[in-house]
Coordinates of C-alpha atoms in Angstrom, one line a residue:
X548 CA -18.5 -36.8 -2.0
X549 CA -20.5 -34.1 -0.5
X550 CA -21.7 -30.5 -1.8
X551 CA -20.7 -28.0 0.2
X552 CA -23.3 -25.3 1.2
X553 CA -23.1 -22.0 0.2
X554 CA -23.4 -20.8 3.5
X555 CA -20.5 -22.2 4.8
X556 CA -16.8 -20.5 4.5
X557 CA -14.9 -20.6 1.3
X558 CA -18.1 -22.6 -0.5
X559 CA -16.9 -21.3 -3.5
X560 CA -13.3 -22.9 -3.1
X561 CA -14.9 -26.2 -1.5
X562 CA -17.4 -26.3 -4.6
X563 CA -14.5 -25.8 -7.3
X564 CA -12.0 -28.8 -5.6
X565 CA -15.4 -31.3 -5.4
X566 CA -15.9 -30.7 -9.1
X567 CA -11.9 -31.4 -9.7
X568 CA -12.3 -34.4 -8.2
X569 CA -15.8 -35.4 -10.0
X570 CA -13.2 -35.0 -12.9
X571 CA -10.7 -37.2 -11.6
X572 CA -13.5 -39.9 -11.1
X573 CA -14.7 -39.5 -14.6
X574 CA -11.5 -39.9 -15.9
X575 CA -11.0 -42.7 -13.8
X576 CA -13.6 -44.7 -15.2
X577 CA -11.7 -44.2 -18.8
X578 CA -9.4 -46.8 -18.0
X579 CA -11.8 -49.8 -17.4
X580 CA -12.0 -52.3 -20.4
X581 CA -15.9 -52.5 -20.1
X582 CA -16.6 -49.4 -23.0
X583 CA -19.5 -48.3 -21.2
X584 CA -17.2 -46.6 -18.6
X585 CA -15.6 -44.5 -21.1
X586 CA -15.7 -40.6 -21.6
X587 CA -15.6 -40.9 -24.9
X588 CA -19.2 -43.5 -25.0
X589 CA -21.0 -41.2 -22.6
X590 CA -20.1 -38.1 -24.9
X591 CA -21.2 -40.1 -28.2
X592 CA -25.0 -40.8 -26.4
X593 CA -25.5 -38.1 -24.3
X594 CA -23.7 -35.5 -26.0
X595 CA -24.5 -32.4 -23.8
X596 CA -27.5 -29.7 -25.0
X597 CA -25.3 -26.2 -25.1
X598 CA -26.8 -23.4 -23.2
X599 CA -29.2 -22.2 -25.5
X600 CA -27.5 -18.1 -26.4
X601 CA -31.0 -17.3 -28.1
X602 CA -33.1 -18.0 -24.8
X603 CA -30.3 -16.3 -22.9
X604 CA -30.8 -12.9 -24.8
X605 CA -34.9 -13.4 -25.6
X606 CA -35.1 -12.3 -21.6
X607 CA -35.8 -8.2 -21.6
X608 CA -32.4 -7.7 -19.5
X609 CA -29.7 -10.0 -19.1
X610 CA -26.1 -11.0 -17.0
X611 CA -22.7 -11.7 -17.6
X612 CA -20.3 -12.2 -14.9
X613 CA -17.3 -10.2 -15.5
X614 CA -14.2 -11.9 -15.6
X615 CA -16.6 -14.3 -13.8
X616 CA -17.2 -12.1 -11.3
X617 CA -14.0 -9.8 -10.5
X618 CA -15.3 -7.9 -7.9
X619 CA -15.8 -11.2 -5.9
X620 CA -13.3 -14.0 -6.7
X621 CA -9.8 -14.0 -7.9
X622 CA -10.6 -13.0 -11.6
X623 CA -10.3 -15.2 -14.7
X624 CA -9.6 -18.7 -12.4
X625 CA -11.6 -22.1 -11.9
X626 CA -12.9 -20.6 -8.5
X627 CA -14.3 -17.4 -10.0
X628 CA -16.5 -19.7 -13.0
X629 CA -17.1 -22.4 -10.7
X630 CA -18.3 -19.5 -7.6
X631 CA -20.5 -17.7 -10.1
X632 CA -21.8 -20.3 -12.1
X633 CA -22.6 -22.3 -8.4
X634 CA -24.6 -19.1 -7.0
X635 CA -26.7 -18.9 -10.4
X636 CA -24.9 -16.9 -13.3
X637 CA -25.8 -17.8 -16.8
X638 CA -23.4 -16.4 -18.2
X639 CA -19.1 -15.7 -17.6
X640 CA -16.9 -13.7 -19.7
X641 CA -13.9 -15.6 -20.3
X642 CA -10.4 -13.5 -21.6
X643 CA -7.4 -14.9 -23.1
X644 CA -4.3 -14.9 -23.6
X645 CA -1.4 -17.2 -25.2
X646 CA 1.7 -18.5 -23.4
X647 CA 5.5 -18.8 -25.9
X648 CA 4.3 -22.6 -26.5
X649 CA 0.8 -21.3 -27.9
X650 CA -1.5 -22.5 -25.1
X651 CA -4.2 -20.0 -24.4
X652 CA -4.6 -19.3 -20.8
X653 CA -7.8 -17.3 -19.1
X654 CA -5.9 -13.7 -18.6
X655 CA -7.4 -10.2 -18.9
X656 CA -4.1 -8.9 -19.1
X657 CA -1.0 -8.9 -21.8
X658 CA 1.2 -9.1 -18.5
X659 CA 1.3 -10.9 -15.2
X660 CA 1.8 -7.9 -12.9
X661 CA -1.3 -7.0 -11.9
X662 CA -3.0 -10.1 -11.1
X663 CA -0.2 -12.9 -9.9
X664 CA 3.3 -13.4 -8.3
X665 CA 4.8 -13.0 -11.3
X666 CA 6.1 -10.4 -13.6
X667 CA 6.4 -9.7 -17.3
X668 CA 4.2 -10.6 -20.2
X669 CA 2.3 -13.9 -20.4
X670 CA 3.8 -15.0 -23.6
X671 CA 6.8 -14.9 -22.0
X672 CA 6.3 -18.2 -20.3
X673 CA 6.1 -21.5 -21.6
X674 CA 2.9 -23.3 -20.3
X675 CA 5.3 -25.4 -18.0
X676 CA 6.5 -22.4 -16.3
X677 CA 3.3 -21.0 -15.8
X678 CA 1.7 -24.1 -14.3
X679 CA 4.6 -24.4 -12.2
X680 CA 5.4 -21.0 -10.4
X681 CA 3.3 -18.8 -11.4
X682 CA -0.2 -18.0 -9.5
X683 CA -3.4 -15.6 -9.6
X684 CA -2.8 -13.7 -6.4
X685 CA -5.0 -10.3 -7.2
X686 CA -7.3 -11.9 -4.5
X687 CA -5.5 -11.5 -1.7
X688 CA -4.7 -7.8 -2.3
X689 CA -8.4 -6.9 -3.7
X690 CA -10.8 -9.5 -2.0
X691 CA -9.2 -9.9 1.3
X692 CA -5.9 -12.4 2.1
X693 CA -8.7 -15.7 2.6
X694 CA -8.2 -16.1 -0.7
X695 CA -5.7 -18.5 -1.1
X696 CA -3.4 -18.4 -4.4
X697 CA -5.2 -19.8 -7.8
X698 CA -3.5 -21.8 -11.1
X699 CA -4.2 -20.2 -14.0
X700 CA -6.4 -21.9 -16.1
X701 CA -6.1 -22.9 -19.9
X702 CA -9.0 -22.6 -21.8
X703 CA -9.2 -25.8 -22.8
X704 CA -9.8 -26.4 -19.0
X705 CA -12.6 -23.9 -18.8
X706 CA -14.0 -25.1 -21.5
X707 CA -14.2 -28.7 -20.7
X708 CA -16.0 -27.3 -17.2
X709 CA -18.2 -24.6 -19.0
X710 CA -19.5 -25.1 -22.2
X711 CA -22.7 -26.6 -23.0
X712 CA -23.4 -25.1 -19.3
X713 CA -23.6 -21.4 -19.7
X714 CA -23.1 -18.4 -22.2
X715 CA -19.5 -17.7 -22.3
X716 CA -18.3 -14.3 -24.1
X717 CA -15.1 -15.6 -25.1
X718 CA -12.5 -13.1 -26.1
X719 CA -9.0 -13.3 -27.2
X720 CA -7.1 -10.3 -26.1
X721 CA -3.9 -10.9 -27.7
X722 CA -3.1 -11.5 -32.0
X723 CA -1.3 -14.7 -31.1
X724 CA -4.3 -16.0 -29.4
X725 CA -7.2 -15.8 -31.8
X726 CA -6.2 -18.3 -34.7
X727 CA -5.5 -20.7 -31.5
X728 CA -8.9 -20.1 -30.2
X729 CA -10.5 -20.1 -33.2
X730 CA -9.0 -23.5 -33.8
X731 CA -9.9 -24.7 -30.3
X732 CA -14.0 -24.1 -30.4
X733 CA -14.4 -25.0 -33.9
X734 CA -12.6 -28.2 -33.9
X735 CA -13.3 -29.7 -30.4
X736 CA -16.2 -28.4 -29.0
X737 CA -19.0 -28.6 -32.1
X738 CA -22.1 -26.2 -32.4
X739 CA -20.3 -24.0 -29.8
X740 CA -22.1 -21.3 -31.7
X741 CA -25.2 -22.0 -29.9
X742 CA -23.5 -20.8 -26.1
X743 CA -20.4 -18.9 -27.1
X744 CA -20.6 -15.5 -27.8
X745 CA -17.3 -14.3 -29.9
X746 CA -16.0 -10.7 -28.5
X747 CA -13.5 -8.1 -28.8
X748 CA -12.5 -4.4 -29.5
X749 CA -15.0 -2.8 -31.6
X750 CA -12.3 -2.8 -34.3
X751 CA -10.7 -6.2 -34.4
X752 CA -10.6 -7.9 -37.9
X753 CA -11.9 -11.2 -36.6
X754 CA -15.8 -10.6 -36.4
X755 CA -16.4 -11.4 -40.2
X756 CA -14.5 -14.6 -39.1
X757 CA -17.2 -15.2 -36.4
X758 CA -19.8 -14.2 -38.3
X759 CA -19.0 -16.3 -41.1
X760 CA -18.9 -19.1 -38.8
X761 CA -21.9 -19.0 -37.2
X762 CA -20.9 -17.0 -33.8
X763 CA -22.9 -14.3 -32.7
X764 CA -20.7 -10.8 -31.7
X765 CA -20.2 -8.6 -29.4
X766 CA -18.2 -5.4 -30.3
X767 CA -17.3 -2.9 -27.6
X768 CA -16.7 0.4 -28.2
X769 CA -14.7 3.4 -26.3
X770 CA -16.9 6.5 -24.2
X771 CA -15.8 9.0 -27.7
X772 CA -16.5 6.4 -30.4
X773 CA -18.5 7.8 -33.0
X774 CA -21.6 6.9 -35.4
X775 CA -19.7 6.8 -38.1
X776 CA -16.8 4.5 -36.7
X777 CA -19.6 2.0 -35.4
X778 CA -21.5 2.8 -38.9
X779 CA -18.3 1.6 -40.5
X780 CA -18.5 -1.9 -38.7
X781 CA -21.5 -2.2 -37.8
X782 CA -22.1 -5.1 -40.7
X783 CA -20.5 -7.8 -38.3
X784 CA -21.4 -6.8 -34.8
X785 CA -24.3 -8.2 -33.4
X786 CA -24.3 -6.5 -30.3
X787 CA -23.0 -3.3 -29.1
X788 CA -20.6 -2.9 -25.5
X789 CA -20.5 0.4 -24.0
X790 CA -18.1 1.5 -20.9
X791 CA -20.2 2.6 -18.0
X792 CA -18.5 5.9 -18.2
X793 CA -19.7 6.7 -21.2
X794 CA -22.4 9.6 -20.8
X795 CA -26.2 9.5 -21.2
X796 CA -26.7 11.1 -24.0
X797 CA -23.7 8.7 -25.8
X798 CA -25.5 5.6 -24.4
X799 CA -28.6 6.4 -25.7
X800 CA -28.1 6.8 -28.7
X801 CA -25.9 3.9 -29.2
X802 CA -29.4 2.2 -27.5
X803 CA -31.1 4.3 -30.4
X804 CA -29.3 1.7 -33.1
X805 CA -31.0 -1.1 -32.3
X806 CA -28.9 -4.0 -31.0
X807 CA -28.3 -5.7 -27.8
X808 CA -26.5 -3.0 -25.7
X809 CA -23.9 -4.8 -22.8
X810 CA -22.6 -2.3 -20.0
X811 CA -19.3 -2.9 -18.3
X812 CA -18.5 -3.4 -16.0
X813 CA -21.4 -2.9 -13.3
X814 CA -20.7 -3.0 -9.4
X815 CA -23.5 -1.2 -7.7
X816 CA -27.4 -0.9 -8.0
X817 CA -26.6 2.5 -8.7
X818 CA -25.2 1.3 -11.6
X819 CA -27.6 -0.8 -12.4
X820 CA -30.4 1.6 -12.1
X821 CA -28.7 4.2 -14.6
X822 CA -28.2 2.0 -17.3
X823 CA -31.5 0.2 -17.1
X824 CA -33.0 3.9 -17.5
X825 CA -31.1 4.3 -20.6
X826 CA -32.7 1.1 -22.2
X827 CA -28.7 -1.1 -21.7
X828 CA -30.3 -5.0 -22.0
X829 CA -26.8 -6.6 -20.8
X830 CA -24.9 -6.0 -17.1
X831 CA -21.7 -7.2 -17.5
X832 CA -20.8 -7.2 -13.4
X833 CA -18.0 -7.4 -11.7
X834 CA -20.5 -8.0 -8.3
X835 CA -22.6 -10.8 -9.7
X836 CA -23.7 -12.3 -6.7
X837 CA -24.3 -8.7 -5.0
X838 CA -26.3 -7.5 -7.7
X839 CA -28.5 -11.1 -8.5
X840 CA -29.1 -12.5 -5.1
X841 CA -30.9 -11.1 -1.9
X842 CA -28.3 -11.5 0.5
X843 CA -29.2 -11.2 4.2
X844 CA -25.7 -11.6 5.8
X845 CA -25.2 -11.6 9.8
X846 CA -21.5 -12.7 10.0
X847 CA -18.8 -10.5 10.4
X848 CA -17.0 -10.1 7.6
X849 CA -13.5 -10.4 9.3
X850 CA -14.1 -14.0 10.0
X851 CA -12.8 -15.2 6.8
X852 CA -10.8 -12.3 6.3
X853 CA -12.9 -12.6 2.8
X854 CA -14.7 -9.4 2.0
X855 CA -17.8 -10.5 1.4
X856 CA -19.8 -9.6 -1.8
X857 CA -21.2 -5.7 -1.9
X858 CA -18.2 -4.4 0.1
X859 CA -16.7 -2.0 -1.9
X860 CA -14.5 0.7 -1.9
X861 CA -14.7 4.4 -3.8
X862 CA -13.4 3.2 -6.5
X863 CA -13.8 0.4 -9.0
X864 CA -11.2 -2.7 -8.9
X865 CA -8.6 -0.9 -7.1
X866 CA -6.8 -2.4 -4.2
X867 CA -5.9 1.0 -3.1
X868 CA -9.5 1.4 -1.6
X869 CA -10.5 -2.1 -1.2
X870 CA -11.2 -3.6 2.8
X871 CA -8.6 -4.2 4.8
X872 CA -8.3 -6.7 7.4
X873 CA -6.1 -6.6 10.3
X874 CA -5.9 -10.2 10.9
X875 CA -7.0 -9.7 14.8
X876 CA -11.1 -9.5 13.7
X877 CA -11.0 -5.8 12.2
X878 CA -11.8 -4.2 8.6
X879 CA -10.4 -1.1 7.4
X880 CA -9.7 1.1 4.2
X881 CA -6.3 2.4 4.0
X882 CA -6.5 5.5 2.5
X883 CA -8.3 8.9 4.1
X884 CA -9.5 11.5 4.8
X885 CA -13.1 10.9 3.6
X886 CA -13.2 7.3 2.5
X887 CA -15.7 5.1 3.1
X888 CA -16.5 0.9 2.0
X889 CA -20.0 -0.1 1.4
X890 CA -21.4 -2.4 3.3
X891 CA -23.9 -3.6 0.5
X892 CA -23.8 -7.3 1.0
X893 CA -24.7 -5.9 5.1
X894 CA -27.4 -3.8 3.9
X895 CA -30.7 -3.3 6.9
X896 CA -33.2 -5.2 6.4
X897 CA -35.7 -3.0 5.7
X898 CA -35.9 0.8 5.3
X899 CA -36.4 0.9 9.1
X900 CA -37.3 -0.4 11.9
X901 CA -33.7 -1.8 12.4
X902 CA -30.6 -2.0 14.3
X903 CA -26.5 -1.6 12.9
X904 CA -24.9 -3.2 16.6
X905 CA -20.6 -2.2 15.5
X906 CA -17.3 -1.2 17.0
X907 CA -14.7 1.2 16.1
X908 CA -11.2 2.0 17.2
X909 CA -8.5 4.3 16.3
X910 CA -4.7 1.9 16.6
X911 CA -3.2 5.8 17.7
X912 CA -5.9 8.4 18.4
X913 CA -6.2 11.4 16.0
X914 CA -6.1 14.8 17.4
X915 CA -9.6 15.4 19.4
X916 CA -11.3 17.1 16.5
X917 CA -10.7 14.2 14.3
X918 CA -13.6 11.8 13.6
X919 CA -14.6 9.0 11.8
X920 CA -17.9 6.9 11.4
X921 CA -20.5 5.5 9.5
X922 CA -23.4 6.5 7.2
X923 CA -26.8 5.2 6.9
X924 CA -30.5 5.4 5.9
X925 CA -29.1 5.4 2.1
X926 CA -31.6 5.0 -0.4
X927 CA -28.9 3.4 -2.6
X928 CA -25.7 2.2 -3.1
X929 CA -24.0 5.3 -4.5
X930 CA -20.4 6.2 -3.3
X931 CA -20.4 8.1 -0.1
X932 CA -17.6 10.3 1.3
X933 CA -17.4 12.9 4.1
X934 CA -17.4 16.2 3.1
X935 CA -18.5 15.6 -0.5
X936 CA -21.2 16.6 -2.6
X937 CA -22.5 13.0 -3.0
X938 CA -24.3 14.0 -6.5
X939 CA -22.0 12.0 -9.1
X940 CA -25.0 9.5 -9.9
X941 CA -27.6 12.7 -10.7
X942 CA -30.8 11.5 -10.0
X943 CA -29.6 8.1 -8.8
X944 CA -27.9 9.1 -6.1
X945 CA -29.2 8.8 -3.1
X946 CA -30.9 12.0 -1.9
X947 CA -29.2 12.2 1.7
X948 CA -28.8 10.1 5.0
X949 CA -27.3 10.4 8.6
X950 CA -23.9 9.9 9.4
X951 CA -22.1 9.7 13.0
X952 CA -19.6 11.8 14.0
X953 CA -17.6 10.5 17.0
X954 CA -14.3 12.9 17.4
X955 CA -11.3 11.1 19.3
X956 CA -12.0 13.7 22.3
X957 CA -14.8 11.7 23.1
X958 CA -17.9 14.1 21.5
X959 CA -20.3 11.7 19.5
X960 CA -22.4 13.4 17.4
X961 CA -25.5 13.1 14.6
X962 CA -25.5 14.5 11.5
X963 CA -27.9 14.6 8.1
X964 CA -26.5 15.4 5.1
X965 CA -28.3 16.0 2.0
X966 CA -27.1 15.5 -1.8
X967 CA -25.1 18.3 -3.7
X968 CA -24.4 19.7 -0.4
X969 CA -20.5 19.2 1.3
X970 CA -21.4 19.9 4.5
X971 CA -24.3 18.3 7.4
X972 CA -27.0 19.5 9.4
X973 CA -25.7 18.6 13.5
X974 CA -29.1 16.5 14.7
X975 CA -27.9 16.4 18.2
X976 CA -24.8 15.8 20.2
X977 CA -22.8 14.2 23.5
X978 CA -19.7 14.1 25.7
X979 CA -19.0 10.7 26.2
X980 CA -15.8 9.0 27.5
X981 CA -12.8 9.8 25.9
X982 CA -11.5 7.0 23.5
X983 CA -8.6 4.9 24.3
X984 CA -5.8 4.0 21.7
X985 CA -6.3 0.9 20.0
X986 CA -9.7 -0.3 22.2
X987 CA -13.1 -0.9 20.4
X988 CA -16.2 1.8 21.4
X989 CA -19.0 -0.1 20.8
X990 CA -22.1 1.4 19.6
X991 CA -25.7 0.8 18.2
X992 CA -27.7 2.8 15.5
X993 CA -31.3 2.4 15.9
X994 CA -33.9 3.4 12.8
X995 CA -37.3 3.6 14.2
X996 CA -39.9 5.2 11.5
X997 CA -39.9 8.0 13.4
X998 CA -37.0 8.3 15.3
X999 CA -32.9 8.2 14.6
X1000 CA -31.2 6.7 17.9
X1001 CA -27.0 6.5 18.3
X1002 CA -25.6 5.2 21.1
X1003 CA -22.6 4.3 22.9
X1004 CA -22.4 1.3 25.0
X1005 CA -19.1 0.2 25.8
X1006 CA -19.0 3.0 28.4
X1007 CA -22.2 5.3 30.5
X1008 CA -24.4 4.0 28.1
X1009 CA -24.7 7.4 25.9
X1010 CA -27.3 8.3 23.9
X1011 CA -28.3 11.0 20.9
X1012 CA -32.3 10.9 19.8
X1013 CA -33.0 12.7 16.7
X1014 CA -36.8 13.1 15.8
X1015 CA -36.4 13.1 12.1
X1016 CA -37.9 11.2 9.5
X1017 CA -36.0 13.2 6.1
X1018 CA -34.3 10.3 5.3
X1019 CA -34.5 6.1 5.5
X1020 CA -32.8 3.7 3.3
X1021 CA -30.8 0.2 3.9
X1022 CA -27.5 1.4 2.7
X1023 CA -24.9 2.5 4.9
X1024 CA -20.8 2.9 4.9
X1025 CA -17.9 2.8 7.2
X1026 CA -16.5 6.1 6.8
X1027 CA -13.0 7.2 7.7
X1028 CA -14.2 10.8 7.9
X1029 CA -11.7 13.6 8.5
X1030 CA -8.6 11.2 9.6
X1031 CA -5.8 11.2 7.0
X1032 CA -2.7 9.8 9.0
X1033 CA -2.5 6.0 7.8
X1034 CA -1.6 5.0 11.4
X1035 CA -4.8 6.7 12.9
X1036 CA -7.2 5.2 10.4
X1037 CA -10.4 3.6 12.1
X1038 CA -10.8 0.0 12.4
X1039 CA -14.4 -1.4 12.7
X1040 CA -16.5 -5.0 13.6
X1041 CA -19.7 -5.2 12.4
X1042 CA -21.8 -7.1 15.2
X1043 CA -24.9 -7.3 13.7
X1044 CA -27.8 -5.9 11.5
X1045 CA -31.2 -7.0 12.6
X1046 CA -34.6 -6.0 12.8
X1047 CA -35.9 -4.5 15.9
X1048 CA -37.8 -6.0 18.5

């Protein structure tokens, strides 16, 4: 059998059905009356070496893919472990819940609305029924419809894969489902102690259980939590979780106790940069592969109608704002006016010196006024929308940009805009040709070190020159800018981002 490359569409799928069948093949082997092909032999002499959870947490700053990577695979399934795990996490969070026959399952939530096909709670279903009709669907709707529909796991399944290979905080979410877990890693998986990192509500009565039994803990806490709550508790937790909308001055001084600090759940540098300022040791992120790998991608991201990793909406694990794809090549975010997706996976290659080749189309033109865009020369990944202050990160946030404005009359335009300000500075503008319903203008954005270039190339070619050096960053947006009809929202390709010549 062969290893599929990253690079190559749905790796992370391809990766997750060769390990299946490496399991089928092991398994195989079990029925051979030689004892040397058995499981069970292998496991007696080469028992496997658990990820050591001391050398995990000895590094200054450390990260946990949240519900092994949410923000990028179809949470809580074999593809989202096996995706993250494959690309380098050393680390997953793994929830659970407990089906009517008392099987846990990997489930963030009590019910199956949210994430599957399937309705009502999860303990509800017998195992059987679960297996049988009922799939993890959340990707399609969040992470673009590629994603094909995932089985639920049990844990027993995860853990079979997983432990002994990585750090798994393990966290039963429902009453039913902690004597069953406790059961489960004491009894068939021995020193899980060393790798598994017992976790839950600040609050739950199972910590001295864990403690008692060797586990290291991990308590997390609500943004209005107080000393004195934590003080209360604080005997059995071993490390402390915070929300990332918990304020500075609560964050630090939880920091100020002591103990590990783990932030969840973390999408953007932004994030990243915040905590890490506040002295948070943990990520917990929901963009593993975003935030831990230097991505450098060229493709468009409609060809797998997958969004690739770093394309996010305004808000956090809401399908409301996540890309849309039009099944004919196009991305989109459904909601305006002044939304915009990050194209952080498609970040420039440099501060400057680089070119953003992309298309844009309104399916029924706007009134001429209207106008939508993109923004660029972003220091970092902080939400951007039109018409907005831009400040919610404080000093994170970026400090300002450019961003095009190209009206449906046919006037393309160049802005700046700085942060804490809702309105630009007009750089320089054109008439072009007017825009046709539902056809592509194509256009280039050039960042020179000294110079901001926008043109238009599918007609004339037109050009705006800007000689301004205020601002230059990697980051930019697709921006929906003042259009608010659903039917009029822009629809973009992304060609390219390259270096220039």
């Amino acid at each position: 059998m062969q290893v599929p490359s990253r690079g190559q569409p749905n790796w992370d799928q391809a990766l997750n059905a060769v390990l299946v069948e490496l399991d089928q093949d092991i398994t195989g082997h079990e029925v051979l009356a030689d004892a040397h092909g058995l499981r069970s032999w292998a496991d007696s002499r080469f028992a496997r070496q658990p990820a050591s959870l001391d050398a995990f947490l000895a590094d200054s700053e450390f990260w946990i893919a949240h519900r092994g990577s949410g923000g990028e695979f179809p949470e809580h399934t074999m593809a989202a472990y096996s995706g993250v795990t494959a690309a380098g996490a050393r680390a997953i969070e793994v929830s659970v819940q407990t089906t009517a026959d008392g099987v846990p399952v990997c489930m963030h939530d009590a019910t199956l609305d949210r994430t599957t096909n399937a309705t009502g709670p999860v303990a509800s279903y017998t195992y059987a029924q679960l297996r049988e009709t009922v799939q993890v669907t959340v990707g399609s709707g969040l992470l673009g419809p590629g994603w094909t529909p995932q089985p639920i796991p049990t844990l027993r399944e995860v853990l079979d894969r997983f432990w002994g290979k990585v750090v798994i905080f393990l966290e039963p979410k429902s009453n039913a489902s902690v004597p069953l877990v406790q059961d489960l890693i004491t009894t068939h998986y021995p020193d899980s102690a060393r790798s598994i990192v017992w976790k839950g509500y600040y609050l739950s009565n199972s910590f001295a259980w864990a403690r008692s039994n060797g586990f290291r803990t991990w308590g997390y806490v609500d943004a209005a939590t107080t000393d004195a709550q934590m003080d209360a508790v604080d005997a059995n937790i071993d490390m402390w979780g915070v929300p990332v909308a918990m304020t500075d001055a609560r964050m630090a001084a939880v920091v100020a106790r002591g103990k590990p600090v783990i932030c969840w759940e973390v999408h953007r540098t932004v994030d990243y940069q915040r905590l890490n300022s506040l002295g948070v040791r943990g990520m917990m992120a929901a963009q593993w592969i975003y935030l831990n790998q230097t991505l450098a991608l060229t493709s468009a991201p409609s060809v797998a109608e997958i969004a690739p990793p770093g394309t996010l909406g305004v808000a956090r694990y809401d399908p409301v704002y996540a890309p849309k794809f039009d099944g004919a090549g196009g991305l989109y975010v459904n909601v305006g006016p002044n939304q915009s997706l990050l194209m952080g996976g498609h970040r420039a290659p440099a501060d400057s010196g680089y070119r953003i080749s992309w298309r844009m189309k309104w399916p029924v033109l706007p009134t001429s006024t209207l106008h939508s865009g993109i923004a660029f020369c972003r220091q970092t990944d902080d939400v951007y929308q039109f018409s907005n202050a831009n400040d919610d990160d404080g000093d994170f946030s970026s400090p300002g940009g450019y961003h095009v404005v190209m009206r449906a009359g046919g006037d393309m335009q160049l802005y700046s805009h700085v942060k804490g300000s809702t309105t630009g500075t007009q750089l320089g503008t054109v008439t072009t040709d007017a825009p046709v319903a539902d056809t592509y203008m194509t256009f280039e954005t050039d960042v020179t070190p000294t110079q901001v270039i926008l043109r238009r190339t599918d007609v004339g070619p037109y050009a705006v020159t800007a000689d301004n050096t205020t601002y230059r960053g990697r980051y930019w947006h697709l921006s929906t800018g003042s259009v608010a009809t659903a039917a009029q929202l822009p629809h973009f390709e992304i060609t390219d981002v390259e270096l220039l010549p």
